[in-house]
CSV table of C-alpha atoms and ligand atoms in Angstrom, one decimal:
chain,number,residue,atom,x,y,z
R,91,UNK,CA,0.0,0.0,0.0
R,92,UNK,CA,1.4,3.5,-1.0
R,93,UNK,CA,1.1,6.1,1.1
R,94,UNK,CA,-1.2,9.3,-0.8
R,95,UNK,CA,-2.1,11.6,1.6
R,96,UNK,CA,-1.1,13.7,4.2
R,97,UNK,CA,-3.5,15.3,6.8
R,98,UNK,CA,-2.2,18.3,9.1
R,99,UNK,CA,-3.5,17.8,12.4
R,100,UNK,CA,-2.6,19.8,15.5
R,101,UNK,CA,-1.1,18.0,18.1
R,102,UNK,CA,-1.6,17.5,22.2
R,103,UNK,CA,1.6,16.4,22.9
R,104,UNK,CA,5.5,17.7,22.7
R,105,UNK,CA,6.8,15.8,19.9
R,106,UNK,CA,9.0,17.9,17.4
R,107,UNK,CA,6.7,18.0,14.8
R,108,UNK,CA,5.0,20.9,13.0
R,109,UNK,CA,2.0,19.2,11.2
R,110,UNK,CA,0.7,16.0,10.9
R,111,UNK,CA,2.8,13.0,13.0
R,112,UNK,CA,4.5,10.3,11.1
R,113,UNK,CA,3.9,7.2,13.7
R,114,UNK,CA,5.5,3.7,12.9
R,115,UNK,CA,3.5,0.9,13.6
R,116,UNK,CA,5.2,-2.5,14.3
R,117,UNK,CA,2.9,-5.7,14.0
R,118,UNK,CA,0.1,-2.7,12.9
R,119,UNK,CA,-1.0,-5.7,10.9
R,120,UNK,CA,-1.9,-7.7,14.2
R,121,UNK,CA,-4.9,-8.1,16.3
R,122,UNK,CA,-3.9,-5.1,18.8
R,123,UNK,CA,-1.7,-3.3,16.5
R,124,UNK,CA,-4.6,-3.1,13.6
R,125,UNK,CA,-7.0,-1.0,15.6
R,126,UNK,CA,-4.4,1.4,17.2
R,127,UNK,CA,-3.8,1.9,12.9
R,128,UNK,CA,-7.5,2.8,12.9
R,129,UNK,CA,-7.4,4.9,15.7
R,130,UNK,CA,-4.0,6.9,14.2
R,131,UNK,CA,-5.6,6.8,10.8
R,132,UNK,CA,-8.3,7.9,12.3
R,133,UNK,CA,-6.7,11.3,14.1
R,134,UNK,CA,-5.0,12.3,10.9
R,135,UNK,CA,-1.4,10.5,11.3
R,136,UNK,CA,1.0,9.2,8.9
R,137,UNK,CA,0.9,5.3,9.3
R,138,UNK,CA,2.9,3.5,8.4
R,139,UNK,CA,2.9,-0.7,9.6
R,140,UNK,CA,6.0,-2.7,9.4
R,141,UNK,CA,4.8,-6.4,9.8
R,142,UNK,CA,6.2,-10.1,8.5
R,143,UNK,CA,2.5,-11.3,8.1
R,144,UNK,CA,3.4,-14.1,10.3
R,145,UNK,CA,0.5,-13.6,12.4
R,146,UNK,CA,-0.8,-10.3,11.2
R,147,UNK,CA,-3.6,-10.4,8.2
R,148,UNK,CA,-3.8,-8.2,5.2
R,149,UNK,CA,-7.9,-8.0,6.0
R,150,UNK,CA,-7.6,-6.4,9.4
R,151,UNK,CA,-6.0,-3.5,7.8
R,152,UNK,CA,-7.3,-3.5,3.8
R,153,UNK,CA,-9.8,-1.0,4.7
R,154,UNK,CA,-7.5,2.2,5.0
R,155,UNK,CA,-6.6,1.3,1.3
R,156,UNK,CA,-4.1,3.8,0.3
R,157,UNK,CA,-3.9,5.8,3.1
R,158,UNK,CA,-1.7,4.1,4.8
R,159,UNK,CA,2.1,2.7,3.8
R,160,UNK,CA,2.6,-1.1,4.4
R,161,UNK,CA,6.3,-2.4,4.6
R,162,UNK,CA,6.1,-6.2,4.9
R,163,UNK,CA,9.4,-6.8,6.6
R,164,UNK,CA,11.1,-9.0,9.3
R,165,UNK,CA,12.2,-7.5,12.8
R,166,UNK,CA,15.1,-9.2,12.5
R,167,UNK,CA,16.1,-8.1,9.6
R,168,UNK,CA,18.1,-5.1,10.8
R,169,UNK,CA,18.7,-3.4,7.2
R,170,UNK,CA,14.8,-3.4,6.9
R,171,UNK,CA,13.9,-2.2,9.9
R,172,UNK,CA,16.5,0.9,9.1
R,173,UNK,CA,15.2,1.3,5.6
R,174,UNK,CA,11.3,1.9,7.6
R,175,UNK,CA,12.9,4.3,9.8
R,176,UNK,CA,13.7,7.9,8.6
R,177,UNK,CA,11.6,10.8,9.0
R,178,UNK,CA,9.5,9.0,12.2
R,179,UNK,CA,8.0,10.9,15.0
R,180,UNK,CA,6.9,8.0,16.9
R,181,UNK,CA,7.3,4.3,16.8
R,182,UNK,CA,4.4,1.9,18.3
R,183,UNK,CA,6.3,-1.3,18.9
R,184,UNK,CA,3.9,-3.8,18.9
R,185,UNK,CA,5.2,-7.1,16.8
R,186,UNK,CA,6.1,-9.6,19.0
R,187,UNK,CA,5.5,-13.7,19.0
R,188,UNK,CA,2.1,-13.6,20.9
R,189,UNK,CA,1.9,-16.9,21.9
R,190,UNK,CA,3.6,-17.0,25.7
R,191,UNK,CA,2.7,-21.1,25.8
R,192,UNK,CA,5.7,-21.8,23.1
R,193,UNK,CA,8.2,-21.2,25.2
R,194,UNK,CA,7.8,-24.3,27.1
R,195,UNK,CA,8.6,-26.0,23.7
R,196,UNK,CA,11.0,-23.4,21.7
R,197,UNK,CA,13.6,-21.8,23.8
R,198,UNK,CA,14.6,-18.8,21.9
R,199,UNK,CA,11.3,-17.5,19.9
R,200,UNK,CA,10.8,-14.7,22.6
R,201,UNK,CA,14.7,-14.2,22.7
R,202,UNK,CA,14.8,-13.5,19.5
R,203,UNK,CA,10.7,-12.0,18.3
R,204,UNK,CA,11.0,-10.2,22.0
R,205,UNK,CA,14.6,-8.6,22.6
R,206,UNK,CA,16.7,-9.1,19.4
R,207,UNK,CA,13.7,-7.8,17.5
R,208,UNK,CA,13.6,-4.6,20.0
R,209,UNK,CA,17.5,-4.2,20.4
R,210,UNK,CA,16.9,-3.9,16.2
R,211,UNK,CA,14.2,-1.0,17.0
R,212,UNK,CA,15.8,1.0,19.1
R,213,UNK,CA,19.4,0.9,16.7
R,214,UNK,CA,17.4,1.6,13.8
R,215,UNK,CA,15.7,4.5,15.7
R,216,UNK,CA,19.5,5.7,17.3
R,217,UNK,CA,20.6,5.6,13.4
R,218,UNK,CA,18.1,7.7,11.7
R,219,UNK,CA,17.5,10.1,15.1
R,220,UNK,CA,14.0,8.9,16.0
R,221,UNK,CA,13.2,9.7,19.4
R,222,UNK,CA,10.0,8.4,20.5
R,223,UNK,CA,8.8,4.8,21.4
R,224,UNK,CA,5.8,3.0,22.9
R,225,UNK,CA,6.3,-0.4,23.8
R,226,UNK,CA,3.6,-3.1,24.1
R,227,UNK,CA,4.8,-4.8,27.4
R,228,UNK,CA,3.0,-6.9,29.5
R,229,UNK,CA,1.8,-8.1,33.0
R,230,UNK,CA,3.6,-10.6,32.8
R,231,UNK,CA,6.7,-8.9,33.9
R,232,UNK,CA,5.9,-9.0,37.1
R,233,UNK,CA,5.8,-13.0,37.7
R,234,UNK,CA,3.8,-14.4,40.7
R,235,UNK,CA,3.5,-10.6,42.0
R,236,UNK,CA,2.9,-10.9,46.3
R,237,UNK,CA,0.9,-7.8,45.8
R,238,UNK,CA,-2.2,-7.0,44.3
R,239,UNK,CA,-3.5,-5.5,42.7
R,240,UNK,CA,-0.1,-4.4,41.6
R,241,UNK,CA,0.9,-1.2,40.7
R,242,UNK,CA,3.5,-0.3,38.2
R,243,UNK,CA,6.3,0.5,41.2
R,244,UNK,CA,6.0,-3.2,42.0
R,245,UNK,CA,9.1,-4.7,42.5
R,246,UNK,CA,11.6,-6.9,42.1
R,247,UNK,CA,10.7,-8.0,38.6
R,248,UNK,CA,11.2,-11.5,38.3
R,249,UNK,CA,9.0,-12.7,35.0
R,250,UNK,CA,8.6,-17.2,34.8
R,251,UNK,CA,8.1,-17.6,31.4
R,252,UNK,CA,10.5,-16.2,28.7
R,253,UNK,CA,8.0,-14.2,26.9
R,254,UNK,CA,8.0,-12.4,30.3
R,255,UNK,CA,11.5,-12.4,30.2
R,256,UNK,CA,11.8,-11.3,26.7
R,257,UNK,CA,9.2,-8.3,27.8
R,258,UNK,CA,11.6,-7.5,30.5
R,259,UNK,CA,14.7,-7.5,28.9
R,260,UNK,CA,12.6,-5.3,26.2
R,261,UNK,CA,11.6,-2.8,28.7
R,262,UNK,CA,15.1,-2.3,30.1
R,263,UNK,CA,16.6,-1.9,26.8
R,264,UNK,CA,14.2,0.7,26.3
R,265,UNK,CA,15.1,3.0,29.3
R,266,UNK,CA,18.5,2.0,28.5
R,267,UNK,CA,18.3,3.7,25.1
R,268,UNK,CA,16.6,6.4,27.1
R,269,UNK,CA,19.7,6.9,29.7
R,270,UNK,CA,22.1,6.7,26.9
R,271,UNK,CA,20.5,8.2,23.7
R,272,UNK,CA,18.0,10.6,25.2
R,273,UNK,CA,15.1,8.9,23.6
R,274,UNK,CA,11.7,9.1,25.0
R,275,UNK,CA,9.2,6.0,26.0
R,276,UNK,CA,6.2,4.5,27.0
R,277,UNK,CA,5.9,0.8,28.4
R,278,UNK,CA,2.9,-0.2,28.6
R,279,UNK,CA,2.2,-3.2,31.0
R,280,UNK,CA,-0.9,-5.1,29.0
R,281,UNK,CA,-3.6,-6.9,30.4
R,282,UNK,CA,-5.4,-9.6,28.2
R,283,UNK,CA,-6.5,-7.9,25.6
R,284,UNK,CA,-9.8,-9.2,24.3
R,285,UNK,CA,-11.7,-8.4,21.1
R,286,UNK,CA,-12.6,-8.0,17.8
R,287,UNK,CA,-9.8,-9.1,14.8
R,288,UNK,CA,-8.7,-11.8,18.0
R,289,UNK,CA,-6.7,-14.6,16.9
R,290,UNK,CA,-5.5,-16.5,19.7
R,291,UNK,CA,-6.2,-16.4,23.5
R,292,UNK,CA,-8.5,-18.0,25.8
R,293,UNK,CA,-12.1,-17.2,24.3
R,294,UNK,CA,-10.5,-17.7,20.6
R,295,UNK,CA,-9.8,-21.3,21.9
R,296,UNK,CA,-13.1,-22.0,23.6
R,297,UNK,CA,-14.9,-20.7,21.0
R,298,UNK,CA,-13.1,-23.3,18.3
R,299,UNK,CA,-13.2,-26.3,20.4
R,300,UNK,CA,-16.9,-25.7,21.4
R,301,UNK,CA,-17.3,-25.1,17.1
R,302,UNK,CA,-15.5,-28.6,16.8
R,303,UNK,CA,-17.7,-30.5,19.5
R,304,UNK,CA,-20.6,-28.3,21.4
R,305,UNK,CA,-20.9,-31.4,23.3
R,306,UNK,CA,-18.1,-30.3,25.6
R,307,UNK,CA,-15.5,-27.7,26.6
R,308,UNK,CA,-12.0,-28.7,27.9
R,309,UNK,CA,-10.3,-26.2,30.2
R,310,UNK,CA,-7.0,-26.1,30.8
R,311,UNK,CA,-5.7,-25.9,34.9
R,312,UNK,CA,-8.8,-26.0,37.5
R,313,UNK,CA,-10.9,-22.6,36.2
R,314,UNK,CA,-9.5,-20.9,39.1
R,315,UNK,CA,-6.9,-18.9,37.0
R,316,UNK,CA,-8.1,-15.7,37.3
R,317,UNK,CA,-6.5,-12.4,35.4
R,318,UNK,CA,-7.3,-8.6,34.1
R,319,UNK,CA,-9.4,-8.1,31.0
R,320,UNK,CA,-9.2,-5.0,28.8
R,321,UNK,CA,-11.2,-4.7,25.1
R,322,UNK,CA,-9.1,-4.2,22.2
R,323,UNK,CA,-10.2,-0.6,21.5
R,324,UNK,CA,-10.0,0.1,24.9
R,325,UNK,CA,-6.6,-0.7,24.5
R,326,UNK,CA,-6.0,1.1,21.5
R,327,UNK,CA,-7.5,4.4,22.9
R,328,UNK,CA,-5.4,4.4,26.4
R,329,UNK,CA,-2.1,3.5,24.6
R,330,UNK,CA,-3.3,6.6,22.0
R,331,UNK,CA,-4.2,9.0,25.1
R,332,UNK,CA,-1.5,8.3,27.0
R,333,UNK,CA,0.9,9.1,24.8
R,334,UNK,CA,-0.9,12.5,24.0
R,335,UNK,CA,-1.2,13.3,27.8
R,336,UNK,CA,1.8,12.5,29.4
R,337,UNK,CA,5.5,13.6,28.8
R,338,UNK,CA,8.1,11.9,31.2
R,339,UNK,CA,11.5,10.5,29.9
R,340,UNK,CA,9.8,7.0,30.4
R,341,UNK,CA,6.3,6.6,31.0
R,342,UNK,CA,5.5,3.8,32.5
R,343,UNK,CA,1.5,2.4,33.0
R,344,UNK,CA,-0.6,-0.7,33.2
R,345,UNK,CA,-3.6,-1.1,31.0
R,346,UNK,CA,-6.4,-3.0,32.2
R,347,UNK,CA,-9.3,-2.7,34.2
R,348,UNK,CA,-10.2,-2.4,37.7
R,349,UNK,CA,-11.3,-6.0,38.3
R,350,UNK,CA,-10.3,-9.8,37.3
R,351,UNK,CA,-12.1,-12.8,36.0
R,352,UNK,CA,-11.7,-16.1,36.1
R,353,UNK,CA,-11.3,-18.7,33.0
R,354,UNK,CA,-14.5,-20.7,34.8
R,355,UNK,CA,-16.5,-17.4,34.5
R,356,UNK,CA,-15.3,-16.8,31.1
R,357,UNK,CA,-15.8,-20.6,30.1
R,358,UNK,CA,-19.4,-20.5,30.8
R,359,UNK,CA,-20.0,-17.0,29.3
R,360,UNK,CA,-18.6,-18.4,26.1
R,361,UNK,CA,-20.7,-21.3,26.6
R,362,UNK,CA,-24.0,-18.7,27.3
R,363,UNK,CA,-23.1,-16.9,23.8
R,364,UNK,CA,-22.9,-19.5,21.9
R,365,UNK,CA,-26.6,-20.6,22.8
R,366,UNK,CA,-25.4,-24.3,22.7
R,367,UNK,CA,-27.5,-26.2,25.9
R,368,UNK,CA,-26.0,-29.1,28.4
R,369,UNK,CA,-22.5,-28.5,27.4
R,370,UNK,CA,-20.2,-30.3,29.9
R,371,UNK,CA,-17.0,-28.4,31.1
R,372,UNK,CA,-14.4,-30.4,32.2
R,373,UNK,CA,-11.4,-29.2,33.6
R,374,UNK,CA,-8.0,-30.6,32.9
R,375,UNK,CA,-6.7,-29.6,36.9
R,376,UNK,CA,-3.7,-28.1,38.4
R,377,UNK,CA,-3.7,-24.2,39.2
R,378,UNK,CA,-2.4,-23.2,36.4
R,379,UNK,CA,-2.7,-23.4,32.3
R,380,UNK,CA,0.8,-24.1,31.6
R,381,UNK,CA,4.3,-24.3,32.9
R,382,UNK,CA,5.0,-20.9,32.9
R,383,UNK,CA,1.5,-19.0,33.3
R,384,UNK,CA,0.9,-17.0,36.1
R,385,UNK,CA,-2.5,-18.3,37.7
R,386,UNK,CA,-3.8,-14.9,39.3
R,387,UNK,CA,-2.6,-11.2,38.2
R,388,UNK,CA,-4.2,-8.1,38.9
R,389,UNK,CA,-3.5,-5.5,37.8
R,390,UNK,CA,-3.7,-1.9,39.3
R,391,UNK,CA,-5.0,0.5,36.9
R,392,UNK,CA,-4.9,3.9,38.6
R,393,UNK,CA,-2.2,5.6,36.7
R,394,UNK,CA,-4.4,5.2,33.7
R,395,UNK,CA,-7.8,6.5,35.5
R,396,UNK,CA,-5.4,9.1,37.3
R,397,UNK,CA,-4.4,10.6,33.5
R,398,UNK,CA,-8.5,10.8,32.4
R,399,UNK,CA,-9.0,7.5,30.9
R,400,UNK,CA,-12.0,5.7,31.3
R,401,UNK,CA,-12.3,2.3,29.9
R,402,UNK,CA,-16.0,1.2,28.1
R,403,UNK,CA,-16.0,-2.5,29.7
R,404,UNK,CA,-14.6,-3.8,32.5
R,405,UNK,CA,-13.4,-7.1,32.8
R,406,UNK,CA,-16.2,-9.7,32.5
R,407,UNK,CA,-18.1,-7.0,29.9
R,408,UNK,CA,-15.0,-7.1,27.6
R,409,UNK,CA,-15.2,-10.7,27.8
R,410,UNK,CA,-18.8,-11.0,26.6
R,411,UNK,CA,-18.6,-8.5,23.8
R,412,UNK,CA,-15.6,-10.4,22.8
R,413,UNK,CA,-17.3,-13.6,23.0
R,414,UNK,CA,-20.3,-12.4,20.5
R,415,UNK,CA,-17.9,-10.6,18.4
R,416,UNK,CA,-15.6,-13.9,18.1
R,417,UNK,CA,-18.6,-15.9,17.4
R,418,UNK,CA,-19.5,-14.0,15.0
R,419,UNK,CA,-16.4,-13.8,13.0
R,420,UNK,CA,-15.5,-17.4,13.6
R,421,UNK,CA,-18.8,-18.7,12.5
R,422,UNK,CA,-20.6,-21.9,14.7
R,423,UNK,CA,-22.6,-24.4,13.0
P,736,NAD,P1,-0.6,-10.5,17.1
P,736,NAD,O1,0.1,-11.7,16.9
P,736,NAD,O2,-1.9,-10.3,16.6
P,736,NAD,O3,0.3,-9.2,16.6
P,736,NAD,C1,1.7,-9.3,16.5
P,736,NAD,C2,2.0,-8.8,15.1
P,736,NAD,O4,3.4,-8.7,15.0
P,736,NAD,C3,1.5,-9.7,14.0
P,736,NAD,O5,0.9,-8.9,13.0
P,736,NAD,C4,2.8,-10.4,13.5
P,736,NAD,O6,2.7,-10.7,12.1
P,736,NAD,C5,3.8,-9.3,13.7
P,736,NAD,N1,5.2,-9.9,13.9
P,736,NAD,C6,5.6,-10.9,14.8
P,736,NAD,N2,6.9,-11.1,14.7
P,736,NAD,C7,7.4,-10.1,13.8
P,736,NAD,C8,8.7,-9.8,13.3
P,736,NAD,N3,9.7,-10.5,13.7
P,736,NAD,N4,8.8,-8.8,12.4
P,736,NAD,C9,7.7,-8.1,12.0
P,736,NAD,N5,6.4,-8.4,12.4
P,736,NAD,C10,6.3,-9.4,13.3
P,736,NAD,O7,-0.5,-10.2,18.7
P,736,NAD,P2,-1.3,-9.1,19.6
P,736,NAD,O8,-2.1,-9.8,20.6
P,736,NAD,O9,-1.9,-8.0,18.8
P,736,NAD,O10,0.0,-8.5,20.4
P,736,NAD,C11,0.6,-7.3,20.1
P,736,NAD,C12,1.6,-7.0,21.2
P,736,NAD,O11,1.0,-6.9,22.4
P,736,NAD,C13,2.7,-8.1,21.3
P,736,NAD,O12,3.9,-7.5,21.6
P,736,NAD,C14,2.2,-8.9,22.5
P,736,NAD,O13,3.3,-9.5,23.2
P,736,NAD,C15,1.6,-7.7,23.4
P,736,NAD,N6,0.7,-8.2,24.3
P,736,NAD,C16,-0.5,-8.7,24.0
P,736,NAD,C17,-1.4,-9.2,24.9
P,736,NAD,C18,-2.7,-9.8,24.5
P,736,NAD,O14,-3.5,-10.1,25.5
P,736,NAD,N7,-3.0,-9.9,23.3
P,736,NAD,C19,-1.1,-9.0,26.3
P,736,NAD,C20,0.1,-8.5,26.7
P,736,NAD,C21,1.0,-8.0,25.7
């Protein structure tokens, strides 16, 4: 996609930019990443998404036609990633492997998609003097945290699976580039993000093995698991407003909601949306999904109320809407 138009917008924040913003989107082409594009699209930026398709799709971002500039490119391809660079105000780094469960089988995915595939980032962005990033980090960086719900001063860090490490050792490279290179950054500490254009997670799985047998529902772990919710769009708008509202050297924030939810609850709203009757859910055991997943996190949102934002569903309401949505988009029998 070639890039056609330019839109002069005024602008909230401090970035060194006259008119409109050029903003780099990594993984723009993925579930998250694709409706921050709409949103940026949306308030008259530049876009441009720099994506290797592996699990991004050309559909979620067709739409914006020409108006935006698609560079299909690898991460670790280090030449590419400085050929996307010049002349960018701000870089959403967003592509990342998603799935946190293969790293129990392949050792050096996250090493590599997570903080090779930053480290490349951050050089390309020293190299061509671009001096604003926003990281999509996670709550997983803060392990089994003792204290919740837990607030972005939490501390020590100590992430158990390597996609949390690989989101840790992102962050610090980060604020390292800030120290040294006098770049500015938001991290921003994720919650599960549910919603539309979703492609893997918890409710996507549900919904597929429930579209493969509506007899019954397997559940990983006991159902006790129980986490922070945030809808996509939601997402998309606080990562979008924060960056507009605040200004520090690093900016550092958690985005989700104010309460939890647990995979039983969300089992058996699934199970309510998809209008199947007497479907039996069985639950594999243990307290936990997977070697490596954290069984309860909760995270505390404050920061992100504190700066003005107000979320449109909370935890349990972004999982229904996602469930419907999902349905939808998945098709049932
Ligand atoms: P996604 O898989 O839909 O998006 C990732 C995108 O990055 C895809 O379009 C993929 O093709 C692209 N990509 C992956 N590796 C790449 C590479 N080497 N070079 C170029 N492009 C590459 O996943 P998502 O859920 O939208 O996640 C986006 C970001 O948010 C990721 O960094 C993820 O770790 C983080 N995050 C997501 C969640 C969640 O609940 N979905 C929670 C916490 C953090």
């Amino acid at each position: 996609m070639k890039l056609i138009s330019r839109i002069n917008v005024g602008l909230k924040n401090n970035f060194h930019v006259a008119q409109s913003m050029k903003v780099l989107v990594t993984g723009g082409a993925g579930f998250i990443g694709s409706h921050l594009v709409d949103l940026l699209v949306e308030r008259g930026d530049e876009v441009t998404i720099f994506d290797n398709m592996s699990s991004g799709r050309a559909e979620f971002f067709a739409h914006h036609g020409e108006n935006i500039q698609f560079v299909e490119g690898d991460l670790l391809d280090l030449a590419a990633v400085k050929a996307a660079m010049p002349g960018t105000d701000l870089v959403f780094h967003l592509a990342a492997n998603p799935d946190i469960r293969l790293g129990t089988r392949v050792t050096d995915t996250d090493l590599k998609q997570g903080t090779i595939a930053t480290y490349n980032v951050l050089e390309s962005m020293r190299c061509a003097d671009v001096k604003n990033i926003a990281f999509a980090s996670s709550s997983v960086v803060y392990g089994e945290a003792s204290e919740m719900p837990t607030p972005e001063t939490y501390g020590p860090l100590f992430p158990i699976s390597l996609y949390g490490a690989s989101k840790l050792g992102s962050e610090a490279l980060i604020t390292s580039w800030v120290g040294t290179f006098g770049l500015k950054a938001w991290l921003f500490r994720f919650a599960n993000i549910v919603g539309a254009r979703g492609t893997h997670g918890v409710i996507f799985d549900f919904i597929h093995k429930l579209k493969a047998d509506p007899t019954r529902l397997e559940v990983l772990g006991n159902g006790r698991q129980e986490k922070s919710y945030m809808e996509v769009i939601d997402c998309a708008r606080a990562m979008v407003h924060l960056t507009e509202s605040t200004n520090d050297q690093v900016n550092c924030f958690n985005l989700g909601t104010h309460d939890t939810c647990s995979v039983r609850r969300i089992a058996e709203i699934v199970v309510e949306e998809t209008g199947f009757e007497n479907v039996s859910i069985e639950y594999t055991g243990g307290d936990r999904g997977w070697a490596g997943d954290v069984p309860k996190t909760m995270l505390d949102p404050s920061a992100l109320f504190d700066q003005g934002f107000t979320p449109n569903y909370d935890s349990e309401g972004a999982i229904r809407h996602t469930a419907s949505t999902l349905i939808q988009e998945i098709g049932l029998p």
